[in-house]
Structure formats: C-alpha cells, structure tokens
Coordinates of C-alpha atoms in Angstrom, one line a residue:
X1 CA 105.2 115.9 96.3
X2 CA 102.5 113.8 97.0
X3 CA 103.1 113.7 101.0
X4 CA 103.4 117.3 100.6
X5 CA 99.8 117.5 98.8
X6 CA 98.1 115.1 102.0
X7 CA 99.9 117.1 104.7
X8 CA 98.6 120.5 103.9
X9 CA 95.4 119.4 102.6
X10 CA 94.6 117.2 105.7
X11 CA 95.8 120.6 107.6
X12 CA 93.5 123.3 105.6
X13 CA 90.9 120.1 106.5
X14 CA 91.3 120.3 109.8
X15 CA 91.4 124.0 110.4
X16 CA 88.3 124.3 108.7
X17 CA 85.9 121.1 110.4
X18 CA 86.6 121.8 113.9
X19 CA 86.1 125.1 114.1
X20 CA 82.4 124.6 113.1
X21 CA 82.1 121.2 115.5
X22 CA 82.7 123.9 118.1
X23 CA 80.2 126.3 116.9
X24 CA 77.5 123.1 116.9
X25 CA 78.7 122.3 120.8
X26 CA 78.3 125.4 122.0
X27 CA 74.8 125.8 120.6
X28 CA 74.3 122.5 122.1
X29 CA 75.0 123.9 125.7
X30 CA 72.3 127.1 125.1
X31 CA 69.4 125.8 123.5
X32 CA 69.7 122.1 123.8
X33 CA 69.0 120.6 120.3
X34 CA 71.2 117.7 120.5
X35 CA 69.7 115.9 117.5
X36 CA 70.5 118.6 115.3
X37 CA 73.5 119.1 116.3
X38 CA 74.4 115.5 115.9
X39 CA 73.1 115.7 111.9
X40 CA 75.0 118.4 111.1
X41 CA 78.1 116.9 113.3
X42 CA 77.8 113.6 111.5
X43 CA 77.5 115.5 107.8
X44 CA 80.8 117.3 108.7
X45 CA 82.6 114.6 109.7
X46 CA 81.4 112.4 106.3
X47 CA 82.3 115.4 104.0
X48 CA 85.8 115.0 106.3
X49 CA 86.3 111.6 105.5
X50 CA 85.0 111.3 102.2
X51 CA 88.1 114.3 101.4
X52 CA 90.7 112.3 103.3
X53 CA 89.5 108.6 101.4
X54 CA 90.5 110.4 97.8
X55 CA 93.5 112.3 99.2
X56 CA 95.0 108.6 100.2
X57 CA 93.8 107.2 96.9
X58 CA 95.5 110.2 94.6
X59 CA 98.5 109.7 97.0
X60 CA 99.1 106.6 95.4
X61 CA 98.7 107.3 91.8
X62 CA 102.3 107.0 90.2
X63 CA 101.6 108.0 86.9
X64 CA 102.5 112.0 87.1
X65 CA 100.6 112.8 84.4
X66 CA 97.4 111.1 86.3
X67 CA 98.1 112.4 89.3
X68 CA 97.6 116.0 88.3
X69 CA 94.6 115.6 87.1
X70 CA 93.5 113.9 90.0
X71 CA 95.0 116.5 91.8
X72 CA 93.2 119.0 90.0
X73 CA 90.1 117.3 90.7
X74 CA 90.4 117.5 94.5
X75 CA 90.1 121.2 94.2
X76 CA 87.7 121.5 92.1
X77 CA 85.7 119.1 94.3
X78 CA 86.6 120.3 97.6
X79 CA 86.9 124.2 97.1
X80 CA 85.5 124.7 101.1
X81 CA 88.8 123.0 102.2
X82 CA 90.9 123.6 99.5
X83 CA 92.1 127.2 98.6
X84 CA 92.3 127.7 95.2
X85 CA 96.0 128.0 93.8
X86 CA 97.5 130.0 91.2
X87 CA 97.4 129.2 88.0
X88 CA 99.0 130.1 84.8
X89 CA 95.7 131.6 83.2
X90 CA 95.9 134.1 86.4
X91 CA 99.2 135.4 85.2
X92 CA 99.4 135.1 81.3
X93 CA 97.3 136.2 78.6
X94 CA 96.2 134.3 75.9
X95 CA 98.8 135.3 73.0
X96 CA 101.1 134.6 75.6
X97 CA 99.8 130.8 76.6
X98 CA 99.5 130.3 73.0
X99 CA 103.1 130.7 72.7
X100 CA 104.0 129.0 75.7
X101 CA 101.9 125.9 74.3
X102 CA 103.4 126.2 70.9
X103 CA 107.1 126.0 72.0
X104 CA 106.6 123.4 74.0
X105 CA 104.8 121.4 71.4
X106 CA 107.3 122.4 69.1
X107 CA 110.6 121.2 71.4
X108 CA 109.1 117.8 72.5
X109 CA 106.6 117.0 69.7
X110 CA 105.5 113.3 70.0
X111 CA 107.0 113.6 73.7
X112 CA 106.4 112.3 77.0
X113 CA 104.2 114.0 79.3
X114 CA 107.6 114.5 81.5
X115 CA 109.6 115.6 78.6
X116 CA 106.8 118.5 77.8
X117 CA 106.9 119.5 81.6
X118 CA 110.3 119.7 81.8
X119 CA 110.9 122.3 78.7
X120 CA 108.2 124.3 80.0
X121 CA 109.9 124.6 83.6
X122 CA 113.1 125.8 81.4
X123 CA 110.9 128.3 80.6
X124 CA 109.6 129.3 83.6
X125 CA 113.2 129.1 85.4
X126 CA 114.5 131.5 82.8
X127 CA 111.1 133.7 83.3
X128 CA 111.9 133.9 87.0
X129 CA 115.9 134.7 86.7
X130 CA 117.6 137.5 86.3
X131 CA 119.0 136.7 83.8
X132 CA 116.4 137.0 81.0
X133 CA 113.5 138.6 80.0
X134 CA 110.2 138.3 82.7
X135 CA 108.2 137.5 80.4
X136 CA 107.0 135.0 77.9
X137 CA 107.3 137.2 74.8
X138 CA 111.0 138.3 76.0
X139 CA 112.1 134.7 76.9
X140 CA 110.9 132.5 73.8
X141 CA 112.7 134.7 71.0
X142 CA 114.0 133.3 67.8
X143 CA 117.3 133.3 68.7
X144 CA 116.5 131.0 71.7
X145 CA 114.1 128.5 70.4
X146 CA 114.5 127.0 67.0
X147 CA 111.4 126.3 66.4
X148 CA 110.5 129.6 66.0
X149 CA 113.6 129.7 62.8
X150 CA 112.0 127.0 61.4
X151 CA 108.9 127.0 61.2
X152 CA 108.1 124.2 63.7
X153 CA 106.2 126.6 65.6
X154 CA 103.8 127.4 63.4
X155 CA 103.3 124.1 62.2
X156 CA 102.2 122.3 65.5
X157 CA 98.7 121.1 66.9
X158 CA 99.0 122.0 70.3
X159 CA 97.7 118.5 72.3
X160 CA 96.0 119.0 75.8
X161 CA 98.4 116.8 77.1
X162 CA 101.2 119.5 76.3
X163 CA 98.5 122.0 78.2
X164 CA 98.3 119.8 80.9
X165 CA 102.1 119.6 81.6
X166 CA 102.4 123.7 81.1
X167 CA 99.6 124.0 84.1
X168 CA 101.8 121.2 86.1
X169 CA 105.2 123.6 85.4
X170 CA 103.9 126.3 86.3
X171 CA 102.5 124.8 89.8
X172 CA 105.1 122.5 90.6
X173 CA 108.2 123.5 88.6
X174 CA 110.4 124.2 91.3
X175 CA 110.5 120.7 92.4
X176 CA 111.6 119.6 88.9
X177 CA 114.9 121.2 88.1
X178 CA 116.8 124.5 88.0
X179 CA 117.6 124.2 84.5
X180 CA 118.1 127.4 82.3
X181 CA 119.0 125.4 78.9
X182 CA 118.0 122.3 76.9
X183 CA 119.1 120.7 73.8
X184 CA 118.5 117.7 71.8
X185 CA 122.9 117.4 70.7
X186 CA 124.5 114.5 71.6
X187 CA 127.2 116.9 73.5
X188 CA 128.5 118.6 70.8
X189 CA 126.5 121.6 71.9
X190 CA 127.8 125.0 73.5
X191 CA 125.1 124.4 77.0
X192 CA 127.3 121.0 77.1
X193 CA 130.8 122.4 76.5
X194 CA 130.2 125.1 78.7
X195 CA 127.7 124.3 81.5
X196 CA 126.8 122.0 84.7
X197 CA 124.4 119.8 83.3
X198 CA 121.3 119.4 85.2
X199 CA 119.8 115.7 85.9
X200 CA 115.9 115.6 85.7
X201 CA 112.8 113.3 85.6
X202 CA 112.5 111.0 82.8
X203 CA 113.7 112.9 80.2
X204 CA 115.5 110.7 77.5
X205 CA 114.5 113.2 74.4
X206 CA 116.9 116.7 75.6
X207 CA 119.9 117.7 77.7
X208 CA 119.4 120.5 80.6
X209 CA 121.9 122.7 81.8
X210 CA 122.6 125.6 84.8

C-alpha cells in the first residue's frame, strides 16, 4: 500500500513540475530572463523535493494507524500535486456516519485500531454487494448487528480513533479483506458452520467470513 501511495504520488509529481520547467525554458528562449527563470526553476524543483523527502519518510511508518494520518497529511499539504480523494463525508450524510461510527464503536469497543477498520470494511463490502442493502441505514439493521438489540449502540462514546479507521475503510478497504460477516463465537456460530472464513490483518477480537 505504501509503494502504491509513492508510485502514483511521485507520478501526479512529475506530471505536474515539468510541464511548467517547460513553460519557464521556452520563455527563456524569447525574452531572455535567465535569472528569473532560474528562481522560479529552483523553487519548483525545492517544492519537488521537499514532497518526495516526506513521501519516503511516511513510506516507512509501520504503524497503520500513523500512517494514515500521515498520509492524510500529504494531501492536505500538497493539494497542487495531489488530487483530492473521495471520502466518506462526500458520500454519506451525517445520521448516516453517526451510525456507521456507532456500530463500529459498538462491535470492537476498547479495540484495536485494526480491529475497528476491519468491521467497518464488513460494512462497506456488504454496502457494495448485491447481496444487501446499498446503503448504510439498509445494511446495519437490528437483525444484523447486535448492538443495535442491546443497547450497545446507544450507549457508546464514539472515539476519533474509531473515526479515523472508518475514513481508512472507506479509502483503502478493498486491500483489507472481502469479508461479508464477523463474529466474536469461538466457532460455534452459523458464519463458522456455514462459511469460508476470511483471514485478515491483526484481528484477534472477531471472526470474518465470505
């Protein structure tokens, strides 16, 4: 993921510093201001490498939890190089992020970051199959989410660390697994009886299933 993060971001980079560098030369050839040209030249290229210094650094962060916000901040900081990407607050509405937050609280309270990502791509896998509803409100029923039967739901404080790993499920979630269930049995459940279960990242607190 991370390679994947450098590649296309040193790409978008590249597309967008030479085409100007171009521009500056050929204003070079027609009115001759070659000291001007070499400031702005030399302020391009700085911008270029200071972008490529923190793309190598975030590379190298291990922590997934810190690297998405590192990675967050590299958009934010570099938005002339860096197109800005969907997020869930472009799609959802806010009843509906409040549920998404809650159930995931709810399902892997006292969690690890991982563990809150990895309900919340259940969630989005079942959003985007045909399976189930398409939307939030149609996918985390009662009859789905026992949280919401109860009362867990209701009676969670929503961290920003579970908001932080709903923004990386939405983004990255189809690098995580194709899970459509989870539970917390010991196999005893029906998912495990009856369905291929699904290995995924760091998750010692559920069970996923396809």
């Amino acid at each position: 993921m991370n390679k994947i993060l450098y590649i296309v971001s040193l790409s978008v980079m590249i597309a967008f510093i030479f085409a100007p560098i171009y521009t500056y030369e050929e204003e070079k050839v027609e009115v001759n201001i070659e000291e001007d040209i070499a400031t702005e030249v030399s302020e391009i290229s700085e911008r270029e490498q200071e972008m490529y210094d923190e793309i190598v650094r975030v590379s190298y962060i291990e922590d997934r939890k810190e690297w998405f916000v590192e990675y967050k901040k590299l958009y934010e900081k570099y938005p002339e190089y860096l197109a800005k990407q969907e997020e869930i607050y472009d799609v959802f509405n806010e009843n509906e992020l409040e549920k998404l937050f809650r159930i995931v609280e709810a399902e892997a309270t006292n969690g690890t970051f991982q563990d809150k990502v990895n309900v919340a791509v259940t969630i989005f896998n079942r959003i985007n199959h045909e399976d189930f509803g398409s939307t939030i409100d149609e996918v985390i029923t009662p009859d789905q989410f026992s949280p919401l039967q109860d009362g867990r739901y209701y009676e969670v404080i929503v961290t920003q660390e579970t908001v932080l790993a709903c923004e990386y499920a939405y983004v990255f979630g189809i690098i995580e697994h194709d899970a459509l269930f989870f539970d917390r049995t010991n196999g005893n459940s029906w998912a495990h009886r009856n369905l291929e279960e699904v290995k995924v990242n760091g998750d010692n607190a559920h069970r996923f299933y396809k």
